[in-house]
Amino acid sequence: MTPDDVITIFERLNVEGRADIPLDEACAGFAGWLAEVRLRLTDDDFALLTSVGATIWREGFARRYSG
């Protein structure tokens, strides 16, 4: 599987309306999963995934507190 394949999956889920979960829930679920798998990840993978989590959190925060 390539990164483009994964992006295609993201796009498909969005088009089908299956990516419509509250960002708070997405962030909490992602954090729970990341905490569970932390010891199986390299430091670089963990750093990348925590950046992804921070982006999800930031977007949720921005939506919650924008106008």
PDB file of N, CA and C in Angstrom:
ATOM      1  N   MET A   1       0.857  -1.171   0.000  1.00  0.00           N
ATOM      2  CA  MET A   1       0.000   0.000   0.000  1.00  0.00           C
ATOM      3  C   MET A   1       0.899   1.229   0.000  1.00  0.00           C
ATOM      4  N   THR A   2       0.518   2.188  -0.777  1.00  0.00           N
ATOM      5  CA  THR A   2       1.292   3.425  -0.876  1.00  0.00           C
ATOM      6  C   THR A   2       0.587   4.548  -0.109  1.00  0.00           C
ATOM      7  N   PRO A   3       1.307   5.644   0.143  1.00  0.00           N
ATOM      8  CA  PRO A   3       0.638   6.790   0.760  1.00  0.00           C
ATOM      9  C   PRO A   3      -0.552   7.286  -0.071  1.00  0.00           C
ATOM     10  N   ASP A   4      -0.422   7.242  -1.388  1.00  0.00           N
ATOM     11  CA  ASP A   4      -1.548   7.654  -2.238  1.00  0.00           C
ATOM     12  C   ASP A   4      -2.760   6.757  -2.044  1.00  0.00           C
ATOM     13  N   ASP A   5      -2.524   5.452  -1.833  1.00  0.00           N
ATOM     14  CA  ASP A   5      -3.632   4.533  -1.569  1.00  0.00           C
ATOM     15  C   ASP A   5      -4.367   4.928  -0.292  1.00  0.00           C
ATOM     16  N   VAL A   6      -3.601   5.292   0.728  1.00  0.00           N
ATOM     17  CA  VAL A   6      -4.209   5.680   2.006  1.00  0.00           C
ATOM     18  C   VAL A   6      -4.977   6.989   1.850  1.00  0.00           C
ATOM     19  N   ILE A   7      -4.424   7.938   1.138  1.00  0.00           N
ATOM     20  CA  ILE A   7      -5.130   9.197   0.894  1.00  0.00           C
ATOM     21  C   ILE A   7      -6.430   8.937   0.142  1.00  0.00           C
ATOM     22  N   THR A   8      -6.401   8.007  -0.801  1.00  0.00           N
ATOM     23  CA  THR A   8      -7.620   7.636  -1.519  1.00  0.00           C
ATOM     24  C   THR A   8      -8.667   7.086  -0.563  1.00  0.00           C
ATOM     25  N   ILE A   9      -8.238   6.295   0.399  1.00  0.00           N
ATOM     26  CA  ILE A   9      -9.165   5.770   1.408  1.00  0.00           C
ATOM     27  C   ILE A   9      -9.755   6.926   2.209  1.00  0.00           C
ATOM     28  N   PHE A  10      -8.903   7.866   2.632  1.00  0.00           N
ATOM     29  CA  PHE A  10      -9.392   9.038   3.375  1.00  0.00           C
ATOM     30  C   PHE A  10     -10.446   9.773   2.561  1.00  0.00           C
ATOM     31  N   GLU A  11     -10.137  10.017   1.292  1.00  0.00           N
ATOM     32  CA  GLU A  11     -11.069  10.732   0.419  1.00  0.00           C
ATOM     33  C   GLU A  11     -12.379   9.981   0.271  1.00  0.00           C
ATOM     34  N   ARG A  12     -12.294   8.677   0.074  1.00  0.00           N
ATOM     35  CA  ARG A  12     -13.503   7.862  -0.108  1.00  0.00           C
ATOM     36  C   ARG A  12     -14.373   7.902   1.145  1.00  0.00           C
ATOM     37  N   LEU A  13     -13.757   7.753   2.314  1.00  0.00           N
ATOM     38  CA  LEU A  13     -14.516   7.815   3.560  1.00  0.00           C
ATOM     39  C   LEU A  13     -15.215   9.157   3.709  1.00  0.00           C
ATOM     40  N   ASN A  14     -14.526  10.219   3.329  1.00  0.00           N
ATOM     41  CA  ASN A  14     -15.119  11.546   3.417  1.00  0.00           C
ATOM     42  C   ASN A  14     -16.300  11.684   2.459  1.00  0.00           C
ATOM     43  N   VAL A  15     -16.127  11.267   1.215  1.00  0.00           N
ATOM     44  CA  VAL A  15     -17.197  11.366   0.212  1.00  0.00           C
ATOM     45  C   VAL A  15     -18.411  10.546   0.633  1.00  0.00           C
ATOM     46  N   GLU A  16     -18.167   9.373   1.210  1.00  0.00           N
ATOM     47  CA  GLU A  16     -19.263   8.495   1.636  1.00  0.00           C
ATOM     48  C   GLU A  16     -19.903   8.952   2.945  1.00  0.00           C
ATOM     49  N   GLY A  17     -19.361   9.990   3.549  1.00  0.00           N
ATOM     50  CA  GLY A  17     -19.915  10.488   4.805  1.00  0.00           C
ATOM     51  C   GLY A  17     -19.540   9.659   6.012  1.00  0.00           C
ATOM     52  N   ARG A  18     -18.560   8.791   5.858  1.00  0.00           N
ATOM     53  CA  ARG A  18     -18.159   7.938   6.981  1.00  0.00           C
ATOM     54  C   ARG A  18     -17.018   8.543   7.784  1.00  0.00           C
ATOM     55  N   ALA A  19     -16.619   9.761   7.456  1.00  0.00           N
ATOM     56  CA  ALA A  19     -15.562  10.447   8.197  1.00  0.00           C
ATOM     57  C   ALA A  19     -16.165  11.553   9.055  1.00  0.00           C
ATOM     58  N   ASP A  20     -17.437  11.446   9.311  1.00  0.00           N
ATOM     59  CA  ASP A  20     -18.153  12.500  10.017  1.00  0.00           C
ATOM     60  C   ASP A  20     -18.346  12.132  11.486  1.00  0.00           C
ATOM     61  N   ILE A  21     -17.236  12.110  12.220  1.00  0.00           N
ATOM     62  CA  ILE A  21     -17.334  11.908  13.664  1.00  0.00           C
ATOM     63  C   ILE A  21     -16.822  13.180  14.331  1.00  0.00           C
ATOM     64  N   PRO A  22     -17.324  13.488  15.496  1.00  0.00           N
ATOM     65  CA  PRO A  22     -16.849  14.682  16.184  1.00  0.00           C
ATOM     66  C   PRO A  22     -15.333  14.612  16.404  1.00  0.00           C
ATOM     67  N   LEU A  23     -14.657  15.743  16.190  1.00  0.00           N
ATOM     68  CA  LEU A  23     -13.209  15.751  16.338  1.00  0.00           C
ATOM     69  C   LEU A  23     -12.777  15.421  17.762  1.00  0.00           C
ATOM     70  N   ASP A  24     -13.586  15.772  18.754  1.00  0.00           N
ATOM     71  CA  ASP A  24     -13.248  15.410  20.134  1.00  0.00           C
ATOM     72  C   ASP A  24     -13.159  13.893  20.280  1.00  0.00           C
ATOM     73  N   GLU A  25     -14.125  13.194  19.696  1.00  0.00           N
ATOM     74  CA  GLU A  25     -14.127  11.731  19.763  1.00  0.00           C
ATOM     75  C   GLU A  25     -12.958  11.152  18.979  1.00  0.00           C
ATOM     76  N   ALA A  26     -12.691  11.723  17.809  1.00  0.00           N
ATOM     77  CA  ALA A  26     -11.571  11.247  16.998  1.00  0.00           C
ATOM     78  C   ALA A  26     -10.261  11.422  17.750  1.00  0.00           C
ATOM     79  N   CYS A  27     -10.086  12.564  18.377  1.00  0.00           N
ATOM     80  CA  CYS A  27      -8.858  12.848  19.109  1.00  0.00           C
ATOM     81  C   CYS A  27      -8.711  11.915  20.314  1.00  0.00           C
ATOM     82  N   ALA A  28      -9.786  11.727  21.056  1.00  0.00           N
ATOM     83  CA  ALA A  28      -9.740  10.846  22.222  1.00  0.00           C
ATOM     84  C   ALA A  28      -9.473   9.401  21.813  1.00  0.00           C
ATOM     85  N   GLY A  29     -10.121   8.952  20.766  1.00  0.00           N
ATOM     86  CA  GLY A  29      -9.889   7.589  20.286  1.00  0.00           C
ATOM     87  C   GLY A  29      -8.472   7.399  19.788  1.00  0.00           C
ATOM     88  N   PHE A  30      -7.971   8.367  19.056  1.00  0.00           N
ATOM     89  CA  PHE A  30      -6.604   8.300  18.551  1.00  0.00           C
ATOM     90  C   PHE A  30      -5.612   8.289  19.706  1.00  0.00           C
ATOM     91  N   ALA A  31      -5.843   9.136  20.710  1.00  0.00           N
ATOM     92  CA  ALA A  31      -4.960   9.182  21.872  1.00  0.00           C
ATOM     93  C   ALA A  31      -4.961   7.851  22.618  1.00  0.00           C
ATOM     94  N   GLY A  32      -6.128   7.249  22.761  1.00  0.00           N
ATOM     95  CA  GLY A  32      -6.214   5.947  23.431  1.00  0.00           C
ATOM     96  C   GLY A  32      -5.451   4.873  22.671  1.00  0.00           C
ATOM     97  N   TRP A  33      -5.640   4.849  21.360  1.00  0.00           N
ATOM     98  CA  TRP A  33      -4.922   3.867  20.537  1.00  0.00           C
ATOM     99  C   TRP A  33      -3.419   4.098  20.615  1.00  0.00           C
ATOM    100  N   LEU A  34      -3.009   5.369  20.512  1.00  0.00           N
ATOM    101  CA  LEU A  34      -1.585   5.687  20.532  1.00  0.00           C
ATOM    102  C   LEU A  34      -0.945   5.301  21.863  1.00  0.00           C
ATOM    103  N   ALA A  35      -1.651   5.519  22.953  1.00  0.00           N
ATOM    104  CA  ALA A  35      -1.141   5.123  24.261  1.00  0.00           C
ATOM    105  C   ALA A  35      -0.949   3.604  24.337  1.00  0.00           C
ATOM    106  N   GLU A  36      -1.869   2.855  23.733  1.00  0.00           N
ATOM    107  CA  GLU A  36      -1.778   1.392  23.754  1.00  0.00           C
ATOM    108  C   GLU A  36      -0.601   0.851  22.945  1.00  0.00           C
ATOM    109  N   VAL A  37      -0.309   1.488  21.820  1.00  0.00           N
ATOM    110  CA  VAL A  37       0.727   0.957  20.920  1.00  0.00           C
ATOM    111  C   VAL A  37       2.080   1.642  21.091  1.00  0.00           C
ATOM    112  N   ARG A  38       2.192   2.587  21.994  1.00  0.00           N
ATOM    113  CA  ARG A  38       3.409   3.383  22.155  1.00  0.00           C
ATOM    114  C   ARG A  38       4.674   2.528  22.203  1.00  0.00           C
ATOM    115  N   LEU A  39       4.677   1.484  22.964  1.00  0.00           N
ATOM    116  CA  LEU A  39       5.898   0.679  23.145  1.00  0.00           C
ATOM    117  C   LEU A  39       6.290  -0.099  21.893  1.00  0.00           C
ATOM    118  N   ARG A  40       5.390  -0.221  20.942  1.00  0.00           N
ATOM    119  CA  ARG A  40       5.706  -0.921  19.689  1.00  0.00           C
ATOM    120  C   ARG A  40       6.179   0.021  18.603  1.00  0.00           C
ATOM    121  N   LEU A  41       6.181   1.314  18.880  1.00  0.00           N
ATOM    122  CA  LEU A  41       6.547   2.314  17.881  1.00  0.00           C
ATOM    123  C   LEU A  41       7.971   2.816  18.099  1.00  0.00           C
ATOM    124  N   THR A  42       8.601   3.196  16.999  1.00  0.00           N
ATOM    125  CA  THR A  42       9.887   3.875  17.128  1.00  0.00           C
ATOM    126  C   THR A  42       9.627   5.289  17.632  1.00  0.00           C
ATOM    127  N   ASP A  43      10.670   5.929  18.118  1.00  0.00           N
ATOM    128  CA  ASP A  43      10.512   7.311  18.573  1.00  0.00           C
ATOM    129  C   ASP A  43      10.063   8.216  17.425  1.00  0.00           C
ATOM    130  N   ASP A  44      10.595   7.980  16.220  1.00  0.00           N
ATOM    131  CA  ASP A  44      10.196   8.794  15.066  1.00  0.00           C
ATOM    132  C   ASP A  44       8.731   8.593  14.716  1.00  0.00           C
ATOM    133  N   ASP A  45       8.269   7.336  14.736  1.00  0.00           N
ATOM    134  CA  ASP A  45       6.859   7.067  14.444  1.00  0.00           C
ATOM    135  C   ASP A  45       5.965   7.693  15.500  1.00  0.00           C
ATOM    136  N   PHE A  46       6.373   7.597  16.754  1.00  0.00           N
ATOM    137  CA  PHE A  46       5.577   8.189  17.825  1.00  0.00           C
ATOM    138  C   PHE A  46       5.511   9.707  17.673  1.00  0.00           C
ATOM    139  N   ALA A  47       6.629  10.321  17.334  1.00  0.00           N
ATOM    140  CA  ALA A  47       6.653  11.772  17.135  1.00  0.00           C
ATOM    141  C   ALA A  47       5.728  12.182  15.986  1.00  0.00           C
ATOM    142  N   LEU A  48       5.769  11.437  14.903  1.00  0.00           N
ATOM    143  CA  LEU A  48       4.900  11.739  13.770  1.00  0.00           C
ATOM    144  C   LEU A  48       3.429  11.601  14.157  1.00  0.00           C
ATOM    145  N   LEU A  49       3.099  10.514  14.828  1.00  0.00           N
ATOM    146  CA  LEU A  49       1.705  10.271  15.188  1.00  0.00           C
ATOM    147  C   LEU A  49       1.196  11.258  16.237  1.00  0.00           C
ATOM    148  N   THR A  50       2.057  11.699  17.149  1.00  0.00           N
ATOM    149  CA  THR A  50       1.609  12.715  18.096  1.00  0.00           C
ATOM    150  C   THR A  50       1.387  14.050  17.383  1.00  0.00           C
ATOM    151  N   SER A  51       2.148  14.313  16.318  1.00  0.00           N
ATOM    152  CA  SER A  51       1.899  15.513  15.506  1.00  0.00           C
ATOM    153  C   SER A  51       0.545  15.425  14.819  1.00  0.00           C
ATOM    154  N   VAL A  52       0.208  14.236  14.338  1.00  0.00           N
ATOM    155  CA  VAL A  52      -1.114  14.030  13.733  1.00  0.00           C
ATOM    156  C   VAL A  52      -2.197  14.276  14.780  1.00  0.00           C
ATOM    157  N   GLY A  53      -2.014  13.725  15.963  1.00  0.00           N
ATOM    158  CA  GLY A  53      -2.981  13.937  17.040  1.00  0.00           C
ATOM    159  C   GLY A  53      -3.114  15.397  17.417  1.00  0.00           C
ATOM    160  N   ALA A  54      -2.002  16.110  17.455  1.00  0.00           N
ATOM    161  CA  ALA A  54      -2.046  17.541  17.777  1.00  0.00           C
ATOM    162  C   ALA A  54      -2.806  18.317  16.701  1.00  0.00           C
ATOM    163  N   THR A  55      -2.666  17.899  15.460  1.00  0.00           N
ATOM    164  CA  THR A  55      -3.395  18.549  14.374  1.00  0.00           C
ATOM    165  C   THR A  55      -4.893  18.305  14.501  1.00  0.00           C
ATOM    166  N   ILE A  56      -5.273  17.070  14.822  1.00  0.00           N
ATOM    167  CA  ILE A  56      -6.688  16.767  15.043  1.00  0.00           C
ATOM    168  C   ILE A  56      -7.225  17.612  16.196  1.00  0.00           C
ATOM    169  N   TRP A  57      -6.472  17.690  17.276  1.00  0.00           N
ATOM    170  CA  TRP A  57      -6.897  18.477  18.437  1.00  0.00           C
ATOM    171  C   TRP A  57      -7.034  19.945  18.067  1.00  0.00           C
ATOM    172  N   ARG A  58      -6.037  20.483  17.347  1.00  0.00           N
ATOM    173  CA  ARG A  58      -6.065  21.896  16.956  1.00  0.00           C
ATOM    174  C   ARG A  58      -7.292  22.205  16.101  1.00  0.00           C
ATOM    175  N   GLU A  59      -7.598  21.325  15.149  1.00  0.00           N
ATOM    176  CA  GLU A  59      -8.759  21.554  14.283  1.00  0.00           C
ATOM    177  C   GLU A  59     -10.052  21.521  15.086  1.00  0.00           C
ATOM    178  N   GLY A  60     -10.144  20.596  16.023  1.00  0.00           N
ATOM    179  CA  GLY A  60     -11.324  20.542  16.890  1.00  0.00           C
ATOM    180  C   GLY A  60     -11.452  21.780  17.743  1.00  0.00           C
ATOM    181  N   PHE A  61     -10.336  22.244  18.281  1.00  0.00           N
ATOM    182  CA  PHE A  61     -10.323  23.446  19.100  1.00  0.00           C
ATOM    183  C   PHE A  61     -10.752  24.654  18.263  1.00  0.00           C
ATOM    184  N   ALA A  62     -10.209  24.761  17.058  1.00  0.00           N
ATOM    185  CA  ALA A  62     -10.537  25.886  16.186  1.00  0.00           C
ATOM    186  C   ALA A  62     -12.025  25.889  15.821  1.00  0.00           C
ATOM    187  N   ARG A  63     -12.577  24.734  15.544  1.00  0.00           N
ATOM    188  CA  ARG A  63     -14.004  24.663  15.206  1.00  0.00           C
ATOM    189  C   ARG A  63     -14.878  25.018  16.392  1.00  0.00           C
ATOM    190  N   ARG A  64     -14.471  24.552  17.550  1.00  0.00           N
ATOM    191  CA  ARG A  64     -15.263  24.781  18.755  1.00  0.00           C
ATOM    192  C   ARG A  64     -15.307  26.259  19.120  1.00  0.00           C
ATOM    193  N   TYR A  65     -14.188  26.962  18.934  1.00  0.00           N
ATOM    194  CA  TYR A  65     -14.096  28.343  19.417  1.00  0.00           C
ATOM    195  C   TYR A  65     -14.107  29.382  18.306  1.00  0.00           C
ATOM    196  N   SER A  66     -14.384  28.975  17.082  1.00  0.00           N
ATOM    197  CA  SER A  66     -14.477  29.989  16.026  1.00  0.00           C
ATOM    198  C   SER A  66     -15.922  30.475  15.934  1.00  0.00           C
ATOM    199  N   GLY A  67     -16.056  31.756  15.804  1.00  0.00           N
ATOM    200  CA  GLY A  67     -17.325  32.450  15.634  1.00  0.00           C
ATOM    201  C   GLY A  67     -18.481  31.706  16.002  1.00  0.00           C
TER     202      GLY A  67
END
